[in-house]
XYZ file of C-alpha atoms in Angstrom:
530
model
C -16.856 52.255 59.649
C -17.116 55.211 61.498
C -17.537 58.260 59.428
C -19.902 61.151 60.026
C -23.458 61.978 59.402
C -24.681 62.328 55.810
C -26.293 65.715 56.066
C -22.205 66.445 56.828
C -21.348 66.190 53.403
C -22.175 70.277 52.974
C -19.335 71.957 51.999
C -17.894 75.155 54.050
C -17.783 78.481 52.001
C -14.683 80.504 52.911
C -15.816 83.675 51.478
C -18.896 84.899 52.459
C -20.675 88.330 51.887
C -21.103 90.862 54.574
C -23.326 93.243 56.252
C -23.215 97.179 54.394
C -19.825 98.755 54.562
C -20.569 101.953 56.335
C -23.479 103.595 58.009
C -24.678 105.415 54.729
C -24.739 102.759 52.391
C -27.387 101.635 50.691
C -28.019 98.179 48.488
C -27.817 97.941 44.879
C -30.418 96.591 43.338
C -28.803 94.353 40.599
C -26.881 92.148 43.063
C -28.020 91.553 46.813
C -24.954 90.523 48.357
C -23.011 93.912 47.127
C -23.196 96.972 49.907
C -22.877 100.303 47.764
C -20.841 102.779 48.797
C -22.424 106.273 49.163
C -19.056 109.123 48.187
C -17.742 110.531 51.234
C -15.665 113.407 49.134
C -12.965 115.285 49.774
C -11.993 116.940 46.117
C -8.374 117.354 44.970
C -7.678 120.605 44.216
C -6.114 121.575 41.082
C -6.143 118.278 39.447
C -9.431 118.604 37.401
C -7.876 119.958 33.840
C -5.766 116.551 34.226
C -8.723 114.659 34.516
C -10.565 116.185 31.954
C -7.583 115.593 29.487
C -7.586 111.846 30.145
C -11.099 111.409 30.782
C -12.045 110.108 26.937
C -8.682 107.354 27.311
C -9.325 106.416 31.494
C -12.868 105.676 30.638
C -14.174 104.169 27.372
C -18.301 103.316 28.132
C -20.784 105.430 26.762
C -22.431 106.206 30.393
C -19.265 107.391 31.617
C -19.139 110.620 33.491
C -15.901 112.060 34.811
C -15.153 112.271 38.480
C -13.558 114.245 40.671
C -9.889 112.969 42.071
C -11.273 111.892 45.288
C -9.562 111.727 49.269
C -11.774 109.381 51.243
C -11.623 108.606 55.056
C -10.859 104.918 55.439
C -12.363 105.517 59.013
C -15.419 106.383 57.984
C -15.556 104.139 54.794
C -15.382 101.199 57.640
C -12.006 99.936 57.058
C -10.807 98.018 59.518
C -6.633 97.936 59.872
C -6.881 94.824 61.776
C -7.657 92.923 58.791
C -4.400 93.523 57.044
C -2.202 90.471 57.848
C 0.855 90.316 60.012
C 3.418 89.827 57.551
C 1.943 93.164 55.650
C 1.591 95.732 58.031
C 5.683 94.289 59.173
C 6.294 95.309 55.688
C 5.099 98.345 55.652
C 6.184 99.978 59.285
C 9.751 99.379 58.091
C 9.094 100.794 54.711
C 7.605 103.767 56.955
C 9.690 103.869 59.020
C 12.808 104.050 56.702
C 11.066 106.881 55.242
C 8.949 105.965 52.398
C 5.731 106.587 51.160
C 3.439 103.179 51.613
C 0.194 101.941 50.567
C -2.118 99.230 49.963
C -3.223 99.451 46.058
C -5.460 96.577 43.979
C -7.795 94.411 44.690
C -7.106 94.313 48.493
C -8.147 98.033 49.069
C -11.664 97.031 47.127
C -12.056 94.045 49.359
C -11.383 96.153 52.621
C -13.966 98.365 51.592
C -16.469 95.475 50.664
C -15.705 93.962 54.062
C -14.128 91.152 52.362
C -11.126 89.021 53.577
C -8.245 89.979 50.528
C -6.738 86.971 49.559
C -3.221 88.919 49.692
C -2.019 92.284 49.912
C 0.058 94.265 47.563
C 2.173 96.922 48.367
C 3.654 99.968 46.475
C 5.962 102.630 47.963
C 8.124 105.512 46.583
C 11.342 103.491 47.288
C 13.472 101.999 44.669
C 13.526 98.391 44.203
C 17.206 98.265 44.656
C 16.229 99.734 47.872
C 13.326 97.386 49.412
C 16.399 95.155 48.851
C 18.521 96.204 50.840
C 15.964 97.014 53.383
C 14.840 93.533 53.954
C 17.305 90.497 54.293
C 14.947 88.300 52.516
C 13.647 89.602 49.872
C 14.440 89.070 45.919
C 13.365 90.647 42.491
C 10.814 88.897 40.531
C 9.477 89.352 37.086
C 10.430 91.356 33.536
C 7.816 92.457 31.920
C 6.396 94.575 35.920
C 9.488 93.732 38.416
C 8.433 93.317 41.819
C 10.150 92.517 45.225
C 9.264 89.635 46.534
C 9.721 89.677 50.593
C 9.788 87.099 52.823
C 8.276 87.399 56.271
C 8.383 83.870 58.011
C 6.450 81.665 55.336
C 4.537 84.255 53.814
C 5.579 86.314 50.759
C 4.744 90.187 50.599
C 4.948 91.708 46.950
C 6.428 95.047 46.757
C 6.044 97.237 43.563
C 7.672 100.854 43.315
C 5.960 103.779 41.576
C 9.137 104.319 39.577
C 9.500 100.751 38.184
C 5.698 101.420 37.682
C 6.107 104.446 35.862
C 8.964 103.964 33.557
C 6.656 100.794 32.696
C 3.238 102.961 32.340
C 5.543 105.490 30.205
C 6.630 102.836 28.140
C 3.413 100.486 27.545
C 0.780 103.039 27.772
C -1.273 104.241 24.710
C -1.810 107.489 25.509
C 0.901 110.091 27.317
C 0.616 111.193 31.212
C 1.284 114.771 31.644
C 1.777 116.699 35.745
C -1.323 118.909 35.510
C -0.876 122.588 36.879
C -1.205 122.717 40.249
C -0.514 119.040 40.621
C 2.103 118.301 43.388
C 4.531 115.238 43.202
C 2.756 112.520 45.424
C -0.645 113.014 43.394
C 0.604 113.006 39.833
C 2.146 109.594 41.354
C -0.418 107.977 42.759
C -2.417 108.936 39.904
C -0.466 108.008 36.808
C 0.319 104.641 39.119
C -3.838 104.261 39.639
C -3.951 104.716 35.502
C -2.464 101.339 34.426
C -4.733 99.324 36.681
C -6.906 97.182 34.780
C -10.729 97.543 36.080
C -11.393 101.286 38.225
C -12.833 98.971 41.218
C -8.882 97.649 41.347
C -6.942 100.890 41.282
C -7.739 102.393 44.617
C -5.424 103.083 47.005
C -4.995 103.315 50.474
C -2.674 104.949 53.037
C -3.090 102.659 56.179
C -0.606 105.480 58.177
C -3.004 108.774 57.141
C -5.934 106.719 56.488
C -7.079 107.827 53.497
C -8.058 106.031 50.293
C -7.425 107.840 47.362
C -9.567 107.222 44.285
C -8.291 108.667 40.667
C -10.335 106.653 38.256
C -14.068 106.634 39.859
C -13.646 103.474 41.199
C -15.567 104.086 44.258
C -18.450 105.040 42.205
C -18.422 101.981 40.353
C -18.263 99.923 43.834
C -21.203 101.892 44.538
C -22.845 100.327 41.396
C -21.947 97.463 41.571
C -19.597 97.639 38.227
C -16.404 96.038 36.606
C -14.952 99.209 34.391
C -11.995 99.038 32.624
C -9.670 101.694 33.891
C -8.845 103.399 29.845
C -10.634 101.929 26.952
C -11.827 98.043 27.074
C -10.650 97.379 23.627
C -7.200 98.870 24.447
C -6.931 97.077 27.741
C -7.744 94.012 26.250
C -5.561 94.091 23.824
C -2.611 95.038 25.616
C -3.494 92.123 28.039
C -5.440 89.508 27.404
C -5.423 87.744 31.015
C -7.818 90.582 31.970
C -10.662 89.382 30.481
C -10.474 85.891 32.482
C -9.939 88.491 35.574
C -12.615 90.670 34.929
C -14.712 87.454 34.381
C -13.315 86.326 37.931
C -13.985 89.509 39.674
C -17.717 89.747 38.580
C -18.216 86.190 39.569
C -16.617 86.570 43.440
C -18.300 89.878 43.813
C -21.546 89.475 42.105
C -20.487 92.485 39.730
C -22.081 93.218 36.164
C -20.134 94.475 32.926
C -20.281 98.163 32.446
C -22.146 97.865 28.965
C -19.190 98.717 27.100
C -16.274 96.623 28.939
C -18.968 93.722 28.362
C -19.203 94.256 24.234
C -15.422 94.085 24.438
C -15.114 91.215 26.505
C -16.959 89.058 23.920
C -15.465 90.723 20.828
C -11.997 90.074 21.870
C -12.353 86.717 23.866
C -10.306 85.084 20.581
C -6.875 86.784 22.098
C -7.236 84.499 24.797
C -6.102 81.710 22.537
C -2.900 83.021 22.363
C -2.226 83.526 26.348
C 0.437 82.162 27.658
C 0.170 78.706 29.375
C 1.214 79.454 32.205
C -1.098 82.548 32.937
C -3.793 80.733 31.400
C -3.613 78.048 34.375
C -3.299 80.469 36.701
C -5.551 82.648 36.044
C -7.974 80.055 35.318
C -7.300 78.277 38.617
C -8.302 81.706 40.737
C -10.739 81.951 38.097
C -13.023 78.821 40.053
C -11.884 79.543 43.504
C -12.904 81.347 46.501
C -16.924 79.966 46.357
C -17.058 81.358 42.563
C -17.332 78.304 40.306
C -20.934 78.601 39.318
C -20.950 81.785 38.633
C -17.751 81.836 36.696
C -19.041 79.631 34.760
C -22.231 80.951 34.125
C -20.403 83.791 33.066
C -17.970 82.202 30.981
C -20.987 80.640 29.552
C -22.755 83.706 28.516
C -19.409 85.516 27.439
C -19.078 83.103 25.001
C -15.850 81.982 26.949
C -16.668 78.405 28.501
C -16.180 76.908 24.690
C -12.791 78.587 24.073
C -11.725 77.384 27.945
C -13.597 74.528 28.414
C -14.843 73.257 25.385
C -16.057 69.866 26.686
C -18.263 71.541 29.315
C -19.476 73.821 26.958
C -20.477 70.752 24.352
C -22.333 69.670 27.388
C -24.184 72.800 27.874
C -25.128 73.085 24.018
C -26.355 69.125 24.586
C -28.224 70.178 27.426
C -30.108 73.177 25.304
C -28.708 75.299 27.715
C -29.014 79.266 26.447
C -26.609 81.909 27.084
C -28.829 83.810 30.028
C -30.205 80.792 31.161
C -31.182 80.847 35.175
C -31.873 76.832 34.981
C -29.375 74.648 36.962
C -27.603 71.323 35.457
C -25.630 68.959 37.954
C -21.948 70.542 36.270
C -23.423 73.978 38.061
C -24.908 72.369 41.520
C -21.861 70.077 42.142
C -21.347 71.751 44.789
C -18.062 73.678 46.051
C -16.161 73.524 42.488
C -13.449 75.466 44.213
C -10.816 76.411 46.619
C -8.522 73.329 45.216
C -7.056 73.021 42.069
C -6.810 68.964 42.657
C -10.128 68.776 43.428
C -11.960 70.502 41.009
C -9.934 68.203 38.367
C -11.445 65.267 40.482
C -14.797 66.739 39.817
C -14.875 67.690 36.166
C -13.885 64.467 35.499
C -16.581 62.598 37.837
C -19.298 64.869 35.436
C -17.624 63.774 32.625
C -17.911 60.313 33.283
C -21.304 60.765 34.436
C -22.166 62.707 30.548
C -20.893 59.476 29.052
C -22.341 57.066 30.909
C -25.322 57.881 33.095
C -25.394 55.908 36.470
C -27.921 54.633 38.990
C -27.766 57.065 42.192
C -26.817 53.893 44.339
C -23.865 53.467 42.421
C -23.141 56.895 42.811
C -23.574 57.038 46.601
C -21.334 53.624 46.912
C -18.454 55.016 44.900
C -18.543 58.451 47.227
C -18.772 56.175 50.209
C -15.807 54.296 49.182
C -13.760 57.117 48.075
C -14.469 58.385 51.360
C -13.414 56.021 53.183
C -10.245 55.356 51.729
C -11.488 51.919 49.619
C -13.760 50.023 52.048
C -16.091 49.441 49.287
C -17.606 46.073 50.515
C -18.234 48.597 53.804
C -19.441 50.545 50.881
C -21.805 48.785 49.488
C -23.065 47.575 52.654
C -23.779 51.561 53.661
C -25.324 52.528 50.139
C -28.150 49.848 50.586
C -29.302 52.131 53.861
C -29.630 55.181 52.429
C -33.408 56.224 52.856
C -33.136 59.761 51.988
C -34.402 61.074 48.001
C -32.112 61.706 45.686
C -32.010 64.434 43.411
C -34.435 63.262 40.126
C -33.436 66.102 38.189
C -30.269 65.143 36.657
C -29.917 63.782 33.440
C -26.599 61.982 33.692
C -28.403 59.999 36.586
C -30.298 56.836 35.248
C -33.775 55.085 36.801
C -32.795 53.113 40.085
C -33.028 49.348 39.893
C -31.189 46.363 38.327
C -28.960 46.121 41.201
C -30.159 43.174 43.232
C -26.547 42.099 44.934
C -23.402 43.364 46.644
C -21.801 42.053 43.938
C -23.650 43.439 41.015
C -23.431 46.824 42.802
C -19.052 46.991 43.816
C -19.142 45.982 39.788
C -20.620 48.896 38.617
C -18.810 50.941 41.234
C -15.617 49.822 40.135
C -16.688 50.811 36.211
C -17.544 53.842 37.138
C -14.304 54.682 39.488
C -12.445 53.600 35.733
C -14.366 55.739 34.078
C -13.628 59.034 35.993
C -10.273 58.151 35.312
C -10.683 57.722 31.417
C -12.334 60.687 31.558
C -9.423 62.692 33.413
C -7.135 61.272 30.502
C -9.321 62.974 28.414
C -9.443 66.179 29.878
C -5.967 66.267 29.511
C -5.551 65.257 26.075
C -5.880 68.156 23.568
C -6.762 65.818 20.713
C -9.630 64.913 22.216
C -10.853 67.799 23.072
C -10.585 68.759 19.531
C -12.430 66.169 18.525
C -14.427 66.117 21.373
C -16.899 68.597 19.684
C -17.974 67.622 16.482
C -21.357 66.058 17.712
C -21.846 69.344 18.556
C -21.634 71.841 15.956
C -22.989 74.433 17.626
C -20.386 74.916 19.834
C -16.893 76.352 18.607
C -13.893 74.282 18.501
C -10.920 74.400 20.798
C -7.976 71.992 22.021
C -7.147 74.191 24.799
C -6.725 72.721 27.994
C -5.501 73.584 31.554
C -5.071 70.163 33.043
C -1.624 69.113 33.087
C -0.391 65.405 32.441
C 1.474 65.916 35.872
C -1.895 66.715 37.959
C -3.717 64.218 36.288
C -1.637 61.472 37.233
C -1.921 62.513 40.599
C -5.438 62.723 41.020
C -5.799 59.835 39.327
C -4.266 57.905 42.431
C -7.724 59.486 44.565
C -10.141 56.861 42.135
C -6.940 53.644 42.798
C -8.358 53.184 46.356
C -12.017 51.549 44.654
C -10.331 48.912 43.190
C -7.183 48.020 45.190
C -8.970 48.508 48.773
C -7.760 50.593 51.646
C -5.135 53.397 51.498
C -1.880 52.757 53.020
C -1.449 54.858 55.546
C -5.408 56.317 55.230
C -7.140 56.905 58.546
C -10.645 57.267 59.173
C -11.631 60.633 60.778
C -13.567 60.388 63.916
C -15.449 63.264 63.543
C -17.271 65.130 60.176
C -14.798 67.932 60.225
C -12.416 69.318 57.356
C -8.728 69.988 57.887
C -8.801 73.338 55.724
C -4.864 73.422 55.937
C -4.642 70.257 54.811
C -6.714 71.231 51.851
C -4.329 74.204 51.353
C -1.549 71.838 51.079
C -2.994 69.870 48.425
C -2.651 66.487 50.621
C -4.675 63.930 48.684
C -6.386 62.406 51.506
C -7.868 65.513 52.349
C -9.076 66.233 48.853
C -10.631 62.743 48.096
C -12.550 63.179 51.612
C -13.832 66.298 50.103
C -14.518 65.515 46.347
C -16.744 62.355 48.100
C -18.740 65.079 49.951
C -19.773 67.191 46.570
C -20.663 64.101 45.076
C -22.486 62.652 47.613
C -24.250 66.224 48.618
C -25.174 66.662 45.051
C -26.997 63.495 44.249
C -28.477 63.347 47.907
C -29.270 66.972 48.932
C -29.466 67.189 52.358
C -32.647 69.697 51.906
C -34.023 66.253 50.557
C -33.298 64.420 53.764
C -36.297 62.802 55.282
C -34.044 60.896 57.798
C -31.235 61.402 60.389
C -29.253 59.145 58.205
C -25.229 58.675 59.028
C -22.889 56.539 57.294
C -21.595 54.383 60.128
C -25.266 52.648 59.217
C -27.150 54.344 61.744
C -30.978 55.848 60.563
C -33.587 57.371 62.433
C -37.279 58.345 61.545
């Protein structure tokens, strides 16, 4: 069986955090892997009466202090054009060129500036909708409640907002009225009232690629600079109006390693029984970019300490209460150092079930290593088993839902207690799925509120249920062994289940067998070294 080297099993992190953003940044205490960004001003005239008048609804925390409408150089901010993506900056030379006023707003402008990859790129331009249709052959309206264009460049989709759409929306949702301040011209009082419906101030920059300037209306830059998550008017009001930006703001802090302004926090844990009533769909998607991009732990921490993790996930949250886990706790638990909780949706389900299973019925680390091994491998588990005995490396003696080693004295005792374990995870993933059991799920532990809301669909868990067949039934059809420890990240992106069980086999093997443990060069075609 020739698969790679054990100390392989370390999963790749996509998203990792940069050097400073410009030359005159400096680091924020509160969160080492945030560069602060030091204000590199040009003041909009005339526009400061306007900001004064919407100062006490823009910002609602008690350490708010009101800014000056900002023009920033993107050049000397450190932008870099050449990270906007093909299909984008296509987008937006025709929209240019046809006339129209074009920029980069959102979360995308904040990640340019944090020298960040975006994970997409939205666009908003003084055109009409009716007219980015007619400009691009494939493109299509999506969307009610905030109509966007949806354009398609090759097999990538470019969303396309107009500040008209935007503003008959702002004018019609908004809780407090927008007025042109005196000596306000068109494009500002635009850009402005546009920047004022954003949800957090560190999302509603915005950024002319063509003039290169990012213009900031609701002190967003300063609260990059602090390291911040701000709602852009009041956090009880924002909240309110939409619920899904509590998850987000919960999201945000976690990828960026951003705290609560104090009183966006107080707000966030007052209101967090709205998200109860969020719709299903935006619940699972939101709660699906939610543990992406590298942020699982820390989403969950935060969920955790938000008060959030037993509304969401109520069955990891029973755990944590079991565990006497405290709100700002810094200890670990194996649901936090399973490693790489992210990136696939699939795959995460794989692994919240494997804890589960693992709560319910703790395991010797053998069995463990023999059921990733198989998994692995497609379902050579007698190959397996026969790997597994090897192993010389430590394993990880800090986890509770791992019992003693011993009792296993044969290769048969051993691919039994494999097997339970591979129908276990799978009882477990019913579970997950099954809002009566969650329900019910939590009365052992009174401490923890009760909820029956889940985001694991019947659909996706018969799926993944198909990655656990393969310990039972044997080998894959159609499975083939990979030559070399390497991880087809498009693959992954696809959702192809061979991909993702070759994966989930790595966290669980990497978590119970740290490689930092490693006293061996142990690999799992049975070779070891001293």
């Amino acid at each position: 069986m020739a698969i790679a080297a054990v100390q392989g099993f370390a999963c790749r992190n996509h998203f990792t955090f940069r050097g400073p953003l410009i030359h005159c940044a400096r680091k924020v205490q509160q969160s080492s892997s945030v560069a602060a960004i030091e204000s590199l001003v040009e003041p909009v005239s005339g526009v400061i009466e306007a900001q004064n008048a919407t100062a006490s609804h823009a910002k609602g925390d008690d350490d708010f202090k009101p800014h000056e409408w900002k023009k920033l150089s993107s050049k000397e901010l450190g932008i870099r054009t050449s990270k906007i993506t093909k299909p984008t900056r296509l987008v937006l030379n025709v929209l240019k060129k046809n006339g129209y006023e074009v920029y980069l707003v959102g979360g995308c402008v904040r990640d340019l500036l944090l020298k960040r990859t975006p994970k997409d790129f939205d666009i908003i331009t003084s055109a009409e909708l009716k007219e980015v249709l007619r400009t691009f052959p494939r493109c299509e309206v999506v969307g009610r409640r905030f109509p966007i264009c949806h354009v398609h460049v090759d097999d990538t989709i470019v969303e396309v907002s107009s500040f008209s759409t935007c503003g008959r929306t702002f004018g019609r949702k908004s809780s407090f009225g927008v007025r042109k301040p005196r000596g306000c011209d068109e494009s500002d009082f635009r850009r402005w009232r546009n920047c004022l419906r954003r949800d957090f101030t560190i999302n509603g920059l915005m950024f002319d690629p063509y003039a290169k300037i990012v213009y900031d209306y609701v002190g967003g830059m300063e609260d990059i600079r602090k390291a911040k998550v701000r709602c852009v008017i009041t956090a009880s009001t924002s909240f309110t109006e939409d619920c899904a930006r509590i998850l987000r703001g919960v999201r945000i802090a976690a990828r960026l390693g951003f705290r609560f302004a104090k009183e966006t926090a107080h707000s966030v844990k007052e209101l967090s029984y709205l998200l109860s009533r969020l719709d299903r769909g935006r619940f699972l998607m939101e709660m699906n970019y939610m543990l992406a991009y590298g942020s699982a732990e820390a989403s969950l921490r935060l969920l955790w300490k938000f008060g959030l993790l037993e509304i969401l996930l109520p069955i990891q949250a029973a755990y944590f209460v079991s565990r006497g886990f405290r709100r700002r706790d810094e200890r670990s638990n194996m649901l936090l150092v399973l490693k790489s909780l992210h990136e696939i949706y699939a795959r995460r389900v794989c692994v919240l079930a494997f804890h589960k299973a693992l709560v319910d019925q703790p395991r010797d680390p053998l069995v463990v290593a023999a059921f990733s091994l198989a998994v692995h491998s497609g379902g050579s588990l007698s190959d397996a088993v026969k790997v597994a005995w090897r192993i010389s490396q430590p394993h990880d003696t800090s986890f509770l839902e791992l019992s003693e080693p011993g009792g296993l004295d044969s290769d048969a005792a051993l691919m039994d207690e494999v097997i339970d374990l591979a129908a276990s995870v799978k009882d477990a993933l019913q579970k997950l799925a099954d809002e009566r059991y969650v329900s019910r799920a939590l009365i052992k532990y009174p401490q923890a509120p009760h909820s029956d809301l889940v985001f694991i669909s019947l659909a996706l868990t018969l799926k993944v249920s198909t990655i656990f067949d393969c310990v039972r039934r044997g080998k894959v059809k159609g499975f083939v062994t990979k030559p070399r420890n390497e991880i087809d990240y498009e693959s992954l992106a696809l959702g192809q289940l061979q991909e993702i069980r070759r994966m989930f086999a790595r966290i669980v093997f990497d978590t119970v067998y740290p490689p930092e443990l490693k006293r061996g060069n142990y690999s799992l075609n049975g070779n070891s070294s001293k």
